[in-house]
mmCIF file of C-alpha atoms in Angstrom:
data_model
loop_
_atom_site.group_PDB
_atom_site.id
_atom_site.type_symbol
_atom_site.label_atom_id
_atom_site.label_comp_id
_atom_site.label_asym_id
_atom_site.label_seq_id
_atom_site.Cartn_x
_atom_site.Cartn_y
_atom_site.Cartn_z
ATOM 1 C CA MET M 1 -22.359 -7.717 -356.515
ATOM 2 C CA THR M 2 -25.637 -9.092 -358.345
ATOM 3 C CA THR M 3 -25.613 -7.899 -361.910
ATOM 4 C CA TYR M 4 -29.060 -8.104 -364.031
ATOM 5 C CA HIS M 5 -29.874 -7.168 -367.797
ATOM 6 C CA VAL M 6 -32.685 -5.038 -369.207
ATOM 7 C CA ARG M 7 -34.337 -5.319 -372.190
ATOM 8 C CA ALA M 8 -37.173 -4.792 -374.144
ATOM 9 C CA ALA M 9 -39.600 -7.513 -374.030
ATOM 10 C CA GLY M 10 -40.461 -9.244 -377.369
ATOM 11 C CA GLU M 11 -43.457 -11.939 -378.151
ATOM 12 C CA GLU M 12 -40.726 -14.335 -377.418
ATOM 13 C CA ASP M 13 -41.305 -13.056 -373.936
ATOM 14 C CA VAL M 14 -45.148 -13.387 -373.530
ATOM 15 C CA ASP M 15 -45.497 -17.082 -371.231
ATOM 16 C CA ALA M 16 -42.250 -15.611 -369.150
ATOM 17 C CA VAL M 17 -44.119 -12.496 -368.064
ATOM 18 C CA VAL M 18 -47.513 -14.050 -367.546
ATOM 19 C CA GLY M 19 -45.667 -16.566 -365.592
ATOM 20 C CA LEU M 20 -44.419 -13.620 -363.487
ATOM 21 C CA ARG M 21 -47.930 -12.300 -363.250
ATOM 22 C CA ARG M 22 -49.507 -15.480 -362.198
ATOM 23 C CA HIS M 23 -46.386 -15.806 -359.706
ATOM 24 C CA ALA M 24 -47.215 -12.386 -358.062
ATOM 25 C CA GLU M 25 -50.890 -13.672 -358.236
ATOM 26 C CA ASP M 26 -50.143 -16.557 -355.582
ATOM 27 C CA TRP M 27 -47.553 -14.461 -353.700
ATOM 28 C CA LEU M 28 -50.493 -11.742 -353.178
ATOM 29 C CA ARG M 29 -52.634 -14.522 -352.627
ATOM 30 C CA SER M 30 -50.843 -16.088 -349.824
ATOM 31 C CA ALA M 31 -50.127 -12.748 -348.424
ATOM 32 C CA GLY M 32 -53.883 -12.349 -348.024
ATOM 33 C CA ILE M 33 -53.844 -9.464 -350.589
ATOM 34 C CA GLU M 34 -56.687 -9.490 -352.442
ATOM 35 C CA GLN M 35 -55.177 -7.940 -355.614
ATOM 36 C CA TRP M 36 -54.724 -9.125 -359.668
ATOM 37 C CA THR M 37 -57.370 -12.219 -359.076
ATOM 38 C CA ARG M 38 -58.214 -12.287 -362.304
ATOM 39 C CA SER M 39 -55.600 -14.216 -364.352
ATOM 40 C CA ASP M 40 -57.133 -14.179 -367.786
ATOM 41 C CA TYR M 41 -57.665 -10.755 -367.749
ATOM 42 C CA GLY M 42 -54.158 -10.411 -366.353
ATOM 43 C CA ALA M 43 -52.403 -12.428 -369.426
ATOM 44 C CA ARG M 44 -54.572 -10.239 -371.806
ATOM 45 C CA VAL M 45 -52.942 -6.897 -370.539
ATOM 46 C CA VAL M 46 -49.703 -8.540 -370.138
ATOM 47 C CA LYS M 47 -49.737 -8.861 -373.629
ATOM 48 C CA GLY M 48 -50.952 -6.039 -374.791
ATOM 49 C CA TRP M 49 -48.009 -4.313 -373.137
ATOM 50 C CA ILE M 50 -45.491 -6.515 -375.166
ATOM 51 C CA GLY M 51 -47.378 -5.692 -378.393
ATOM 52 C CA ALA M 52 -47.463 -2.087 -377.712
ATOM 53 C CA GLY M 53 -43.822 -2.210 -376.707
ATOM 54 C CA SER M 54 -43.966 -0.726 -373.845
ATOM 55 C CA THR M 55 -42.723 -3.570 -371.115
ATOM 56 C CA PHE M 56 -38.995 -3.920 -370.130
ATOM 57 C CA VAL M 57 -37.847 -7.554 -368.712
ATOM 58 C CA VAL M 58 -35.402 -8.077 -366.225
ATOM 59 C CA GLU M 59 -33.018 -11.253 -366.529
ATOM 60 C CA THR M 60 -30.527 -12.696 -364.945
ATOM 61 C CA GLU M 61 -26.567 -13.601 -365.917
ATOM 62 C CA ASP M 62 -28.676 -16.913 -366.866
ATOM 63 C CA ASN M 63 -30.956 -14.899 -369.042
ATOM 64 C CA GLU M 64 -33.593 -16.191 -366.269
ATOM 65 C CA ILE M 65 -36.395 -13.696 -366.776
ATOM 66 C CA ILE M 66 -37.427 -12.526 -363.208
ATOM 67 C CA GLY M 67 -39.184 -9.304 -363.620
ATOM 68 C CA SER M 68 -40.952 -6.929 -365.499
ATOM 69 C CA LEU M 69 -42.158 -3.635 -365.768
ATOM 70 C CA SER M 70 -44.426 -1.416 -368.563
ATOM 71 C CA LEU M 71 -43.846 2.586 -369.259
ATOM 72 C CA ASP M 72 -45.871 4.439 -371.007
ATOM 73 C CA ALA M 73 -48.452 7.241 -371.209
ATOM 74 C CA GLY M 74 -51.381 7.998 -368.287
ATOM 75 C CA ASP M 75 -54.830 5.715 -367.917
ATOM 76 C CA PRO M 76 -57.386 7.935 -368.743
ATOM 77 C CA THR M 77 -59.426 6.007 -366.180
ATOM 78 C CA PHE M 78 -57.506 7.621 -363.357
ATOM 79 C CA TRP M 79 -55.752 10.852 -364.833
ATOM 80 C CA THR M 80 -57.164 13.719 -366.074
ATOM 81 C CA GLU M 81 -56.512 15.025 -369.053
ATOM 82 C CA GLU M 82 -54.910 18.286 -367.602
ATOM 83 C CA GLU M 83 -52.304 15.822 -365.425
ATOM 84 C CA MET M 84 -51.328 13.790 -368.385
ATOM 85 C CA ARG M 85 -50.344 17.003 -370.389
ATOM 86 C CA ALA M 86 -47.958 17.235 -367.723
ATOM 87 C CA PRO M 87 -44.434 15.534 -368.887
ATOM 88 C CA ALA M 88 -44.613 12.142 -367.645
ATOM 89 C CA LEU M 89 -44.057 8.156 -367.872
ATOM 90 C CA TYR M 90 -46.593 5.774 -365.983
ATOM 91 C CA LEU M 91 -45.115 2.519 -364.642
ATOM 92 C CA TYR M 92 -47.300 -0.659 -364.703
ATOM 93 C CA LYS M 93 -47.374 -4.110 -364.107
ATOM 94 C CA PHE M 94 -43.800 -3.995 -361.537
ATOM 95 C CA ILE M 95 -43.151 -7.577 -360.672
ATOM 96 C CA ILE M 96 -40.063 -8.416 -359.476
ATOM 97 C CA ARG M 97 -39.881 -12.746 -358.481
ATOM 98 C CA SER M 98 -40.370 -13.013 -354.856
ATOM 99 C CA ASP M 99 -36.895 -14.772 -354.413
ATOM 100 C CA HIS M 100 -35.548 -12.296 -356.096
ATOM 101 C CA ARG M 101 -37.150 -9.309 -353.773
ATOM 102 C CA GLY M 102 -34.839 -7.694 -350.833
ATOM 103 C CA ALA M 103 -31.831 -6.999 -352.407
ATOM 104 C CA GLY M 104 -32.387 -3.577 -353.861
ATOM 105 C CA LEU M 105 -33.055 -4.629 -357.493
ATOM 106 C CA GLY M 106 -36.884 -2.561 -357.030
ATOM 107 C CA ASP M 107 -34.826 0.312 -356.515
ATOM 108 C CA VAL M 108 -32.685 0.374 -358.844
ATOM 109 C CA LEU M 109 -35.157 -0.376 -361.367
ATOM 110 C CA LEU M 110 -37.278 2.782 -359.989
ATOM 111 C CA ASP M 111 -34.044 4.734 -360.610
ATOM 112 C CA TRP M 112 -34.318 3.955 -364.194
ATOM 113 C CA SER M 113 -37.414 4.117 -364.630
ATOM 114 C CA CYS M 114 -36.849 7.602 -363.622
ATOM 115 C CA TYR M 115 -33.770 7.792 -365.868
ATOM 116 C CA ARG M 116 -36.051 6.349 -368.743
ATOM 117 C CA THR M 117 -38.870 9.139 -367.913
ATOM 118 C CA GLU M 118 -35.853 11.786 -368.555
ATOM 119 C CA MET M 119 -34.566 10.156 -371.550
ATOM 120 C CA ALA M 120 -37.876 10.874 -372.527
ATOM 121 C CA GLY M 121 -38.359 14.240 -371.727
ATOM 122 C CA GLY M 122 -40.386 13.859 -368.736
ATOM 123 C CA LEU M 123 -40.361 15.357 -365.724
ATOM 124 C CA TRP M 124 -42.261 12.663 -363.364
ATOM 125 C CA LEU M 125 -42.194 9.337 -363.124
ATOM 126 C CA ARG M 126 -45.940 8.020 -362.159
ATOM 127 C CA LEU M 127 -48.260 4.979 -361.299
ATOM 128 C CA ASP M 128 -51.767 4.247 -360.273
ATOM 129 C CA CYS M 129 -51.936 1.170 -357.907
ATOM 130 C CA TRP M 130 -54.624 -0.750 -355.869
ATOM 131 C CA ARG M 131 -56.650 1.124 -353.714
ATOM 132 C CA ASP M 132 -56.523 -0.879 -350.809
ATOM 133 C CA ASN M 133 -53.054 -2.298 -350.533
ATOM 134 C CA THR M 134 -51.500 0.089 -347.666
ATOM 135 C CA GLY M 135 -48.022 -1.911 -347.923
ATOM 136 C CA LEU M 136 -47.997 -0.858 -351.594
ATOM 137 C CA HIS M 137 -48.769 2.317 -350.923
ATOM 138 C CA LYS M 138 -45.556 2.690 -348.431
ATOM 139 C CA TYR M 139 -43.666 0.700 -350.467
ATOM 140 C CA TYR M 140 -43.841 3.681 -352.856
ATOM 141 C CA LEU M 141 -43.868 6.642 -350.477
ATOM 142 C CA ASP M 142 -40.741 4.955 -349.337
ATOM 143 C CA ARG M 143 -39.042 5.537 -352.510
ATOM 144 C CA GLY M 144 -39.805 9.159 -352.952
ATOM 145 C CA PHE M 145 -43.147 8.643 -354.527
ATOM 146 C CA GLN M 146 -45.741 11.484 -353.103
ATOM 147 C CA TYR M 147 -49.557 10.100 -352.792
ATOM 148 C CA LEU M 148 -51.450 12.518 -354.857
ATOM 149 C CA THR M 149 -55.066 11.264 -354.607
ATOM 150 C CA THR M 150 -57.127 8.359 -354.948
ATOM 151 C CA ARG M 151 -59.858 8.241 -357.730
ATOM 152 C CA THR M 152 -62.416 5.181 -358.262
ATOM 153 C CA ASP M 153 -63.799 2.992 -360.871
ATOM 154 C CA PRO M 154 -66.589 0.855 -360.667
ATOM 155 C CA VAL M 155 -64.938 -1.873 -362.572
ATOM 156 C CA ARG M 156 -61.074 -1.335 -361.685
ATOM 157 C CA MET M 157 -59.764 -1.687 -357.683
ATOM 158 C CA SER M 158 -56.669 0.775 -358.766
ATOM 159 C CA GLY M 159 -57.065 4.611 -358.618
ATOM 160 C CA ALA M 160 -54.388 5.376 -355.623
ATOM 161 C CA LEU M 161 -51.959 7.765 -357.773
ATOM 162 C CA PHE M 162 -48.263 8.176 -356.936
ATOM 163 C CA GLU M 163 -45.833 10.853 -358.629
ATOM 164 C CA ARG M 164 -42.183 11.137 -358.179
ATOM 165 C CA PRO M 165 -39.516 13.196 -359.429
ATOM 166 C CA ALA M 166 -37.717 11.921 -362.331
ATOM 167 C CA GLU M 167 -34.335 12.926 -361.303
ATOM 168 C CA LEU M 168 -34.804 11.336 -358.047
ATOM 169 C CA ARG M 169 -32.086 8.637 -357.917
ATOM 170 C CA LEU M 170 -32.448 6.768 -354.390
ATOM 171 C CA ALA M 171 -30.271 3.391 -355.251
ATOM 172 C CA THR M 172 -27.097 4.895 -355.526
ATOM 173 C CA ASN M 173 -25.500 2.869 -352.440
ATOM 174 C CA CYS M 174 -26.903 -0.692 -353.702
ATOM 175 C CA PRO M 175 -24.794 -3.454 -354.567
ATOM 176 C CA THR M 176 -27.890 -4.427 -357.224
ATOM 177 C CA LYS M 177 -26.781 -3.226 -360.874
ATOM 178 C CA LEU M 178 -28.223 -3.392 -364.427
ATOM 179 C CA ILE M 179 -26.644 -3.685 -367.711
ATOM 180 C CA ASP M 180 -29.509 -1.571 -369.865
ATOM 181 C CA TYR M 181 -29.758 -3.518 -373.672
ATOM 182 C CA THR M 182 -32.143 -0.681 -374.574
ATOM 183 C CA LEU M 183 -28.971 1.439 -374.344
ATOM 184 C CA GLY M 184 -27.017 -0.558 -376.088
ATOM 185 C CA GLY M 185 -25.638 -2.848 -372.635
ATOM 186 C CA GLU M 186 -24.757 0.493 -370.899
ATOM 187 C CA PRO M 187 -24.707 -0.289 -366.929
ATOM 188 C CA PHE M 188 -27.282 1.456 -364.810
ATOM 189 C CA PRO M 189 -26.384 3.411 -362.542
ATOM 190 C CA PRO M 190 -23.779 5.010 -364.789
ATOM 191 C CA ARG M 191 -20.097 4.758 -363.022
#
């Protein structure tokens, strides 16, 4: 069984998380996907999320940061005021380094994000993703998200909106586990 640690990101993690973002940019480009092409803008966004206290990092047992994600309020560019009144958390900048994909870590982190959403009183885990990245849409659909709609912005290419019930857990038989340092070092999923 592979065990990872999740904790809140701090200013000391900015370089590592920006490095993950750049790794994801390179991977997307090599896969022929035109997404996350503005590195400097992406670095500013990452720094902002960390500064706001919304970002979490995922580490190996050797303290190497190999993933990150942010949970926060809805983006008013894509979600209406009425939609944002629904009890939900919104997932942003979900990145797992490519050499750690495929073992179920993403599934466990989505379950963990749902758990955090429930702890915050939310009923829905929501996200907006790149409008034309149909592979990413399928990834989320296969993990219990429902496609809601696509909204456009003249500057941004995101806008495909998805949500998943916060109570949903799909990685129950996954060989990957988290030690949740945001909850005092408890294992996730709980035993």
